[in-house]
Coordinates of N, CA and C in Angstrom, one line a residue:
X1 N 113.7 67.5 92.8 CA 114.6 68.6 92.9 C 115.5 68.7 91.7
X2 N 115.2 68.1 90.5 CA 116.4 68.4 88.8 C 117.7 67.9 89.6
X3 N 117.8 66.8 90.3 CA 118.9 66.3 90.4 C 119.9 67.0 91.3
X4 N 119.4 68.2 91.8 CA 120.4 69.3 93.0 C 119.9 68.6 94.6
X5 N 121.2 68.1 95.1 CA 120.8 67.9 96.3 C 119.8 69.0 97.2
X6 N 118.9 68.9 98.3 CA 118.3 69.6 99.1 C 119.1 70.4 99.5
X7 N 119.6 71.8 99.5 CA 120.1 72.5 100.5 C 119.4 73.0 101.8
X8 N 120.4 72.7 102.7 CA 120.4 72.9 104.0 C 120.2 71.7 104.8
X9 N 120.2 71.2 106.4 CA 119.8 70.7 106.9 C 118.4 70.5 107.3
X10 N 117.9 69.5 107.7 CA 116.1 69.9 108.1 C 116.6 69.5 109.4
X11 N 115.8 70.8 109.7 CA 115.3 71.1 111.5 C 113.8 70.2 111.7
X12 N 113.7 70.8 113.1 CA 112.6 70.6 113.6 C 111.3 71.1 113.5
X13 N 111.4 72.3 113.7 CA 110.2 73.6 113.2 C 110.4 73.9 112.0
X14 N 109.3 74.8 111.6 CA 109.4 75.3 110.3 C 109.7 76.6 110.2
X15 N 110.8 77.3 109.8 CA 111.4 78.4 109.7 C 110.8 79.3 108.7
X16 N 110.8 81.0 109.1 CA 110.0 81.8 108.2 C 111.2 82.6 107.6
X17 N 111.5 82.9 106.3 CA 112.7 83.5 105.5 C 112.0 84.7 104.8
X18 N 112.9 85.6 105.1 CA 112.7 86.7 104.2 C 113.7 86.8 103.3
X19 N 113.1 86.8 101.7 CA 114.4 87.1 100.8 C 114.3 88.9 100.1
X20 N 115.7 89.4 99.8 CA 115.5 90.5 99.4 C 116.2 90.4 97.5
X21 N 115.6 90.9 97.0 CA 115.8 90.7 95.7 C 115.4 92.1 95.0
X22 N 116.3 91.8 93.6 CA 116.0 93.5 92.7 C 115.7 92.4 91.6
X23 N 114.8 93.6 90.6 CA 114.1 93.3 89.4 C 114.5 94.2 88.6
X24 N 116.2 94.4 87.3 CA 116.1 95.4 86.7 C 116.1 95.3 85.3
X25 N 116.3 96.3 84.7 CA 117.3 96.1 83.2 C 115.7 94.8 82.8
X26 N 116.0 93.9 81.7 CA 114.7 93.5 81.1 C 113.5 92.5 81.7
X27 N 114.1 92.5 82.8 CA 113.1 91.8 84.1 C 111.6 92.7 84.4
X28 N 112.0 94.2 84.3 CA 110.9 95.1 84.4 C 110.0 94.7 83.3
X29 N 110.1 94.0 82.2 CA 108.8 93.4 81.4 C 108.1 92.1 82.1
X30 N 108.2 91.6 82.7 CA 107.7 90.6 83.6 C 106.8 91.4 84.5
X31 N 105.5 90.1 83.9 CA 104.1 90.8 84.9 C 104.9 90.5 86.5
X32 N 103.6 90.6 87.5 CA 103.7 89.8 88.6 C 103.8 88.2 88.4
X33 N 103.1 88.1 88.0 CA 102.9 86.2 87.9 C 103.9 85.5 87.2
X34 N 104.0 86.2 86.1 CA 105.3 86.3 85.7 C 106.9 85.7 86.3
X35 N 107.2 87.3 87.0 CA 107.6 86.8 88.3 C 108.2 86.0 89.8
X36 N 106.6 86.1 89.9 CA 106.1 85.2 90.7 C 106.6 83.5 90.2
X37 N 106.2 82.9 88.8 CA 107.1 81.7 88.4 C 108.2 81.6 88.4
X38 N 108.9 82.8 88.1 CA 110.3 82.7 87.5 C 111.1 82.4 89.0
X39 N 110.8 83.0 90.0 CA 111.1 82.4 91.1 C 111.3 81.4 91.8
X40 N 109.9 80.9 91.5 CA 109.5 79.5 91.9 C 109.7 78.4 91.0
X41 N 110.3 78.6 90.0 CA 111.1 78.0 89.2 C 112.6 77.9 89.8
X42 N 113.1 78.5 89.6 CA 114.8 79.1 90.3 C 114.8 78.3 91.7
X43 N 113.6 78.5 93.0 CA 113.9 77.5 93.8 C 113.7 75.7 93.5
X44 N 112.8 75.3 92.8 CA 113.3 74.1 92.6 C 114.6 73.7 92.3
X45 N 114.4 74.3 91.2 CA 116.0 73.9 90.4 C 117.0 73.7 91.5
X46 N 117.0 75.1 92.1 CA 118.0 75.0 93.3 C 118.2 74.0 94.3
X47 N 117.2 73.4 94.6 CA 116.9 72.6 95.6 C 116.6 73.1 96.8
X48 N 115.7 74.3 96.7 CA 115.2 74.6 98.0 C 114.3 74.4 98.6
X49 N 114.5 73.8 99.7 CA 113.1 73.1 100.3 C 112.1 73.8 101.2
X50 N 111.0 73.6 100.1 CA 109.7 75.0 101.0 C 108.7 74.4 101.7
X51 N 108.2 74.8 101.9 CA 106.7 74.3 102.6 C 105.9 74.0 101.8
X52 N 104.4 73.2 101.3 CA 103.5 74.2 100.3 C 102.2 73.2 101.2
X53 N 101.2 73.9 100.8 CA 99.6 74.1 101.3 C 99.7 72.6 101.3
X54 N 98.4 72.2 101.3 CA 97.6 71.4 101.8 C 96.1 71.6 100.7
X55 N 96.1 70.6 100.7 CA 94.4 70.5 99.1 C 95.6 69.9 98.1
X56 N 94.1 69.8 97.2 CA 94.6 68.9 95.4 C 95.4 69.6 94.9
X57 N 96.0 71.0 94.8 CA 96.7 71.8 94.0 C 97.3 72.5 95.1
X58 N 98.4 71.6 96.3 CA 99.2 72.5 96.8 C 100.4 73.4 96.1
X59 N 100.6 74.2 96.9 CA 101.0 75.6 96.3 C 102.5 76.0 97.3
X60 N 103.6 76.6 97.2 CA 104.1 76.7 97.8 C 104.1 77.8 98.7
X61 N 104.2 78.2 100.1 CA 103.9 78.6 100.8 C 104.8 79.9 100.9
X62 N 104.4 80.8 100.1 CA 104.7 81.9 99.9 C 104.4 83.0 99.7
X63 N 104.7 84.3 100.3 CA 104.3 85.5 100.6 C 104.9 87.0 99.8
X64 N 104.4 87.4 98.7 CA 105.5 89.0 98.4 C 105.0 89.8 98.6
X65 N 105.7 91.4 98.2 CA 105.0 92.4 98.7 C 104.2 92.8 97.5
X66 N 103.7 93.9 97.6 CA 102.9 94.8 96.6 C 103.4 94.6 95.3
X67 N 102.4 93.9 94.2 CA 102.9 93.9 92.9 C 103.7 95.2 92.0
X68 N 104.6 94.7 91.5 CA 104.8 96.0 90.7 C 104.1 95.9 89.4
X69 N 103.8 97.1 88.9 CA 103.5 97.3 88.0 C 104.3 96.5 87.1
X70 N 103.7 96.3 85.9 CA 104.4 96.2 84.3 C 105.0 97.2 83.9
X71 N 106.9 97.1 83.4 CA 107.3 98.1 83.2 C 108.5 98.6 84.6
X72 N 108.3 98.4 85.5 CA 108.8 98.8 86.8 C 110.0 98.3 86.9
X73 N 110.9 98.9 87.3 CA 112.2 98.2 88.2 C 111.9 98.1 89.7
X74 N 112.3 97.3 90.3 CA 112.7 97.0 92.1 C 113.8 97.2 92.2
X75 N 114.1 98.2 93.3 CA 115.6 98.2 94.2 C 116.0 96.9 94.7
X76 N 115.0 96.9 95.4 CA 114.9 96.0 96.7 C 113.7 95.4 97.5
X77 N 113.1 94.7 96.9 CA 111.5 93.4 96.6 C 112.2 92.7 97.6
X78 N 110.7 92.0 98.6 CA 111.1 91.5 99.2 C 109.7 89.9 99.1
X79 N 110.4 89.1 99.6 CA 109.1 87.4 100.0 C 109.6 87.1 100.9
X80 N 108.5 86.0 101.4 CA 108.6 85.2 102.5 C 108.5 83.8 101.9
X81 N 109.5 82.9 102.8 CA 108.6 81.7 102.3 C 109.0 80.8 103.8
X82 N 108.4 79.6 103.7 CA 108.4 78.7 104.6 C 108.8 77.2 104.8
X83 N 110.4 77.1 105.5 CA 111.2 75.7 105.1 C 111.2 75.3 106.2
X84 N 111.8 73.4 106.6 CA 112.0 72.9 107.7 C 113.3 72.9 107.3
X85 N 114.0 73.7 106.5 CA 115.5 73.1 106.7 C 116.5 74.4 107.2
X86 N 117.7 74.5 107.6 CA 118.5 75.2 108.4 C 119.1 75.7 106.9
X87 N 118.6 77.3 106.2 CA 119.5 77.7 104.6 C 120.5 78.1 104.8
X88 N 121.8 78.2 104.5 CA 122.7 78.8 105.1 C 122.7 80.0 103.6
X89 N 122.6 81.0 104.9 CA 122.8 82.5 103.0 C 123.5 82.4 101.9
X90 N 125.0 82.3 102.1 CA 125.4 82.3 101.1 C 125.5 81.4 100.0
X91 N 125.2 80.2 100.5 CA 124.5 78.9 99.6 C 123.6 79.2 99.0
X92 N 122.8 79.7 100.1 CA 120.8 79.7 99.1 C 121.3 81.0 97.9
X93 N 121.9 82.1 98.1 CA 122.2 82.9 97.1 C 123.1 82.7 96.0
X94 N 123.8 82.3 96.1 CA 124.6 81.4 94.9 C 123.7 80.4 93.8
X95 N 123.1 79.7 94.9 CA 122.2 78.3 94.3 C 121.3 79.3 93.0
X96 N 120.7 80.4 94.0 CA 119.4 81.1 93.3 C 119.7 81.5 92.2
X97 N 121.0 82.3 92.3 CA 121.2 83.2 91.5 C 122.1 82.7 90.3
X98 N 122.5 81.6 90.3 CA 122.6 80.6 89.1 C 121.5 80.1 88.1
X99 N 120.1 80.6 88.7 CA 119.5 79.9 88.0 C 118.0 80.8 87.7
X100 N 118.4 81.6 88.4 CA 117.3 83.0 87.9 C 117.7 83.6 86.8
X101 N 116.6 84.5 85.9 CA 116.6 84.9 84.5 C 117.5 86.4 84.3
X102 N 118.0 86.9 83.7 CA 118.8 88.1 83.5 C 117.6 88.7 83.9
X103 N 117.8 90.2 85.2 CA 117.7 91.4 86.0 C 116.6 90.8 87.0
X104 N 117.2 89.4 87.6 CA 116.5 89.3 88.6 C 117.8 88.3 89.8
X105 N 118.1 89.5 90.6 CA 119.3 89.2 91.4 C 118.8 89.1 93.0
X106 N 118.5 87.7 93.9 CA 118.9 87.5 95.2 C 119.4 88.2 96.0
X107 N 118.7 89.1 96.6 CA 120.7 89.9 97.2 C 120.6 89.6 99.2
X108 N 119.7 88.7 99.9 CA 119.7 88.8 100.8 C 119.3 87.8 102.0
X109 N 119.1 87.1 102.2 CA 118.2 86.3 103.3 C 118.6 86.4 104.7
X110 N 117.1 85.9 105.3 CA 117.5 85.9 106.5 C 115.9 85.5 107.5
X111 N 116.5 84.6 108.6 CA 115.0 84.2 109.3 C 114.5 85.6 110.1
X112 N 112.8 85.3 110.1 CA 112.3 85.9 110.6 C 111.9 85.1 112.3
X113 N 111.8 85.8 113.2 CA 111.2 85.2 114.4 C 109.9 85.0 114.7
X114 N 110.0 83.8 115.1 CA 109.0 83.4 115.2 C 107.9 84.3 116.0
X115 N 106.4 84.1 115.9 CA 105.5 84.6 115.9 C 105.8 86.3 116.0
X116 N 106.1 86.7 114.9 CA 106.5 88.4 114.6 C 105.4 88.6 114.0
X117 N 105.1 89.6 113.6 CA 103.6 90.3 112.3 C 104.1 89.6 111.3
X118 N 103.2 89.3 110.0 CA 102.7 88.6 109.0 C 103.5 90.0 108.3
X119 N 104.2 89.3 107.2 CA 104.7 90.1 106.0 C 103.6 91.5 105.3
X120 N 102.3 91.5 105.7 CA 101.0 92.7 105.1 C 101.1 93.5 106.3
X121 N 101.5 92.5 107.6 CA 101.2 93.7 108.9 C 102.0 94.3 108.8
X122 N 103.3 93.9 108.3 CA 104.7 94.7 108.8 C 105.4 95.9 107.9
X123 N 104.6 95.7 107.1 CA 104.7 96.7 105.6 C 103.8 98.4 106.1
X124 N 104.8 99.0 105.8 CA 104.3 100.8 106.4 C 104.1 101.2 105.1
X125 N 104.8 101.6 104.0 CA 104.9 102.3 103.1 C 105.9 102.0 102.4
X126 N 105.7 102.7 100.8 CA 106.6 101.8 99.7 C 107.5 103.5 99.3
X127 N 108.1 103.5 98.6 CA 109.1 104.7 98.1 C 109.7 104.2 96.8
X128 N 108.8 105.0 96.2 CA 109.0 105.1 94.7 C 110.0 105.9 94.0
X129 N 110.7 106.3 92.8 CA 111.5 107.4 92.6 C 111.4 107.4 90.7
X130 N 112.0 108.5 90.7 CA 112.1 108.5 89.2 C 113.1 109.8 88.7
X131 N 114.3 109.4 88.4 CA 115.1 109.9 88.0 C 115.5 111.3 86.8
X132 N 115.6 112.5 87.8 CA 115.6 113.9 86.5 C 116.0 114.0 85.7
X133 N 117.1 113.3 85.1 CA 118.2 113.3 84.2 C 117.8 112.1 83.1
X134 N 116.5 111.6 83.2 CA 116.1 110.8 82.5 C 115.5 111.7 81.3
X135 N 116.0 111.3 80.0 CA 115.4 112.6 78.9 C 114.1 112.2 78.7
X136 N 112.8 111.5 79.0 CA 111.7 111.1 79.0 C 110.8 112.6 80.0
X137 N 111.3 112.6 81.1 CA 111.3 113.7 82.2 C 111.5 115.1 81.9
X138 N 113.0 115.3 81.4 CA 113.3 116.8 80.7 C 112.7 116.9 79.6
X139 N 112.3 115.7 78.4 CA 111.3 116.5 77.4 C 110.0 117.1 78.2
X140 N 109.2 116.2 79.2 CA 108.4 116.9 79.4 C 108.1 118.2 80.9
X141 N 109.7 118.2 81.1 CA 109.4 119.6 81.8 C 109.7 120.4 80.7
X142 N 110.4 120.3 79.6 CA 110.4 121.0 78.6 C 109.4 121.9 78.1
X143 N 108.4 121.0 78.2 CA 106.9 121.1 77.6 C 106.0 122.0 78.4
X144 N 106.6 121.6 79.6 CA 105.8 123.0 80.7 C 106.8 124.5 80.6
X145 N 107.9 124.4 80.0 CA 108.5 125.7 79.8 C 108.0 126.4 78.8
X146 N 107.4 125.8 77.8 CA 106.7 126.6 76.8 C 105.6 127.3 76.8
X147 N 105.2 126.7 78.0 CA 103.3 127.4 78.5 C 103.6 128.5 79.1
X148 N 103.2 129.7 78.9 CA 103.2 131.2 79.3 C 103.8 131.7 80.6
X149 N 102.6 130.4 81.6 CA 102.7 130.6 83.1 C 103.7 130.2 83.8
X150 N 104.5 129.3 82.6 CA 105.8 128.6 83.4 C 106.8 129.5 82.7
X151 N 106.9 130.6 81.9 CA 107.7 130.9 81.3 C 109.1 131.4 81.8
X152 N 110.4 131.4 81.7 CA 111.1 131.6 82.3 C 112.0 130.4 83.9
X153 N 111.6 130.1 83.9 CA 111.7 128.5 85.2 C 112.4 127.9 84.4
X154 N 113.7 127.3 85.5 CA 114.3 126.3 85.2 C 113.5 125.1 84.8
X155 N 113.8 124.0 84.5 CA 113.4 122.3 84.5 C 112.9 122.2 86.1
X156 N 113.7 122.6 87.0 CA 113.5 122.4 88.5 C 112.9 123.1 89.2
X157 N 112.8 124.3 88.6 CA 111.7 125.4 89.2 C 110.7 124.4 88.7
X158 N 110.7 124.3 87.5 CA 109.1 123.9 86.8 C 108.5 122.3 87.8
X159 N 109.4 121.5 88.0 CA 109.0 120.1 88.7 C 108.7 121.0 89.8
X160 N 109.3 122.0 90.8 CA 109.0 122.3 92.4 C 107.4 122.9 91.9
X161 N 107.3 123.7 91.3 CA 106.2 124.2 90.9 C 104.9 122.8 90.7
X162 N 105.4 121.7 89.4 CA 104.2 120.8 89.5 C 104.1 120.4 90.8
X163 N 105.1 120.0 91.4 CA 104.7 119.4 92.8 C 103.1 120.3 93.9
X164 N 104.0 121.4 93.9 CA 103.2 122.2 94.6 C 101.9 122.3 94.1
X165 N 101.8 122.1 93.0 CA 100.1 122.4 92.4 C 99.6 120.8 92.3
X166 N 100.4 119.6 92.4 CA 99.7 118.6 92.6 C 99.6 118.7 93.9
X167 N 100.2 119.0 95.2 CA 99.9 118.7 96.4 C 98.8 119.8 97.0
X168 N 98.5 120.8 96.1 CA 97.5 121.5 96.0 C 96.1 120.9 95.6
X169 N 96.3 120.0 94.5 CA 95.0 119.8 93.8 C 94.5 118.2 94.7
X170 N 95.6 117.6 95.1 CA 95.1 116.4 95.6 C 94.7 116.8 97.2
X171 N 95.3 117.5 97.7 CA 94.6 118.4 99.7 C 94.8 117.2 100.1
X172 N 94.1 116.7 101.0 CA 93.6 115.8 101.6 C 93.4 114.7 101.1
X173 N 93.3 114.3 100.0 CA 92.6 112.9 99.4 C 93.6 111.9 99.2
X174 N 94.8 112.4 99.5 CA 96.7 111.6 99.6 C 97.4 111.4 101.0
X175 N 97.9 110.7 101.2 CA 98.8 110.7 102.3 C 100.1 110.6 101.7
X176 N 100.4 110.5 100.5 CA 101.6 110.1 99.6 C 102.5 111.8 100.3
X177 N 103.8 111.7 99.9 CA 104.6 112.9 100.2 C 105.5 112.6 99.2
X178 N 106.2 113.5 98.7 CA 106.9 113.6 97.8 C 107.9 114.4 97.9
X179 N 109.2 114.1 97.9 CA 110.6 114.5 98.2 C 111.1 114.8 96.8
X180 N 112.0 115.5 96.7 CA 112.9 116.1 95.3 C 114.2 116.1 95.7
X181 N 115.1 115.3 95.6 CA 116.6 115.5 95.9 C 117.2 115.9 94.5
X182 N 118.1 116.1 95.1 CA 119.3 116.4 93.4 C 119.1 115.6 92.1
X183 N 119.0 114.6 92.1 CA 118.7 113.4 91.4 C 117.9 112.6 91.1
X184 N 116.5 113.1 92.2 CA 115.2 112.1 91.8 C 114.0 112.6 92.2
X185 N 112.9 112.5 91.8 CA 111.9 112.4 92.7 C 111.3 111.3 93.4
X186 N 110.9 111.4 94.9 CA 110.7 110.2 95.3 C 109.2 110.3 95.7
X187 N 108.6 109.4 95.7 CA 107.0 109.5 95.9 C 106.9 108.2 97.6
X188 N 107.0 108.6 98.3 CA 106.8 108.1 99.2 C 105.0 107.9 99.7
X189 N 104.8 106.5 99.8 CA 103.4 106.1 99.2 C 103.1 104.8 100.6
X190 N 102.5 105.8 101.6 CA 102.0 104.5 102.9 C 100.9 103.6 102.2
X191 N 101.0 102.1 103.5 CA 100.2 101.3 102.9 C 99.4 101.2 104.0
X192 N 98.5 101.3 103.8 CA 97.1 101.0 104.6 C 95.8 100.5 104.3
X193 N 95.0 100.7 105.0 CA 93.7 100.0 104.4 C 93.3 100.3 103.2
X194 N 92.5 99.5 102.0 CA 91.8 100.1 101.3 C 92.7 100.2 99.5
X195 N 92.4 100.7 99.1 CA 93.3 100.8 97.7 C 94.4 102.2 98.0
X196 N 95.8 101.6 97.9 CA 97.1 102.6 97.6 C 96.7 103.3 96.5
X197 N 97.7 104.4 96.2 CA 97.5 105.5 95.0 C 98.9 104.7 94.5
X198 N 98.5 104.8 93.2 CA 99.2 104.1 92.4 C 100.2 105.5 91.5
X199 N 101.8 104.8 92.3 CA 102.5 105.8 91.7 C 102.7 106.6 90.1
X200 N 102.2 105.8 89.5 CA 101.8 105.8 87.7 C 101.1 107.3 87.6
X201 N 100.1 107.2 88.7 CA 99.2 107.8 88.1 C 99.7 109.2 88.9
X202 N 100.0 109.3 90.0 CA 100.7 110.9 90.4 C 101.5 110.9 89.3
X203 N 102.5 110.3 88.6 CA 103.7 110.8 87.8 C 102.9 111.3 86.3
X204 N 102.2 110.5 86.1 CA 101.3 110.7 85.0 C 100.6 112.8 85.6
X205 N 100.2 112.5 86.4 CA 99.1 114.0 86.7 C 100.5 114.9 86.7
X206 N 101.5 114.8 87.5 CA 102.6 115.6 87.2 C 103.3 116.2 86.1
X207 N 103.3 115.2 85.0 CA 104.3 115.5 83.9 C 103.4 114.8 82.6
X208 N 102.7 113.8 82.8 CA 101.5 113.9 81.5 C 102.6 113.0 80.6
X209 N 103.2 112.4 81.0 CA 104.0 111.4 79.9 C 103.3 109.9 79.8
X210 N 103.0 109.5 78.7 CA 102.9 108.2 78.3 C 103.2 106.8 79.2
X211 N 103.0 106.0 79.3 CA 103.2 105.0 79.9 C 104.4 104.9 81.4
X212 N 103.8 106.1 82.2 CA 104.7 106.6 83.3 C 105.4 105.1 84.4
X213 N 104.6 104.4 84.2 CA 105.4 103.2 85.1 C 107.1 102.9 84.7
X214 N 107.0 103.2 83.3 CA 108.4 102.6 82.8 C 109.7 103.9 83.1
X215 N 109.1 104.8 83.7 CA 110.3 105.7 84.3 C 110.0 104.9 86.1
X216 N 109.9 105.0 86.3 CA 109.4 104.5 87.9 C 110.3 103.4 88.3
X217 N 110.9 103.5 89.4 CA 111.2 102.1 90.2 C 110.9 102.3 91.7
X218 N 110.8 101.2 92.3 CA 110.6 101.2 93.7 C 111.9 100.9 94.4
X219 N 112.6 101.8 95.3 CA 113.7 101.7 95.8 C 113.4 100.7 97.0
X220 N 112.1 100.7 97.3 CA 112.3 99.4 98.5 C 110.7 99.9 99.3
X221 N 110.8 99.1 100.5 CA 109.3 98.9 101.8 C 110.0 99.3 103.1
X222 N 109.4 100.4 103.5 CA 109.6 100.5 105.3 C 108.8 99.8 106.0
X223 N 109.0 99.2 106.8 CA 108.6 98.6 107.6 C 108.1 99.0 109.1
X224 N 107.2 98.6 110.1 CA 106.6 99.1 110.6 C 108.0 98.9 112.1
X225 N 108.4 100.2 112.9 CA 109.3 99.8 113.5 C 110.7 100.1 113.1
X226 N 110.9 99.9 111.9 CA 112.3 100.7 111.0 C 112.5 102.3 111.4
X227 N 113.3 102.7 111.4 CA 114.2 104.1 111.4 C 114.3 105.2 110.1

């Protein structure tokens, strides 16, 4: 453990933890795997005591959600992992967050109950957003003001309008829904069987900008049973 006592007490059973964590500011250059270390880095150091597999190359016994893209911010990411010891939150968050890499911030824990759905069952849908006031976005509603058919339309006329002709062109082949508030668009994106639509690529068919992941962040995961 680098010399940091074990936090927490060890129990008897093995306890299931959900952590909630953001990814922003130059963390969004970190692949998944990436990621995935830098974490599992941070709990050693910490001295957090996890579970890990069983075989020649045990692994620690942990669970996240849906990769983010390269490029992406996280609101609010979430893992599982699996300890015999009693974490008390504010400890394990302190511990972490001393020793995690700049725009990757702890912000939550908490046990899960026992025999509940597996972290993939319990996952509904993801909600993505991407911010209007970002000048990446207004150059290219810009760019739809110049074309004939859009002539005359605000910036917001012109996004209500792309929307409507992507939810036109895609019919049926989406379950994705897409909200426009004052301030963002949100791409509200369920998860279910099979390969998700990858938010990149609606924002891309929308607005036609360059490496669309890097306007994108995921505000967070509904869960199955949530409000």
């Amino acid at each position: 453990w680098s010399g940091v006592e074990p936090l927490g007490e060890r129990g008897e059973e093995i306890v299931r933890y959900r952590l909630h964590y953001s990814k922003r500011g130059r963390a969004r250059y970190f692949s998944h795997n990436d990621l995935v270390n830098q974490l599992q880095r941070a709990f050693r150091r910490a001295g957090i005591p996890i579970e890990y597999s069983q075989g020649f190359h045990p692994k620690m016994r942990m669970s996240f959600g849906p990769a983010l893209a390269l490029g992406m911010e996280g609101e609010n990411e979430v893992l599982e992992f699996l300890s015999r010891s009693i974490l008390p939150p504010e400890k394990f968050l302190s511990r972490v967050n001393s020793r995690l890499p700049e725009g990757v911030q702890a912000l939550s824990l908490e046990s899960i109950e026992a025999g509940a759905p597996s972290l993939s069952e319990e996952m509904a849908a993801m909600t993505f957003s991407i911010r209007l006031e970002d000048p990446r976005v207004s150059e290219a509603l810009t760019s739809f003001q110049e074309d004939p058919s859009y002539g005359g339309l605000t910036e917001r006329a012109v996004m209500e309008r792309r929307i409507a002709e992507y939810e036109t062109e895609a019919g049926t082949e989406t379950s994705t829904r897409l909200e426009l508030t004052q301030d963002r668009l949100r791409l509200i994106i369920p998860i279910g069987p099979g390969r998700n639509p990858r938010p990149q690529d609606i924002v891309q068919r929308l607005l036609g900008v360059p490496h669309p992941a890097f306007l994108l962040t995921r505000e967070g995961l509904t869960f199955n049973g949530s409000q």
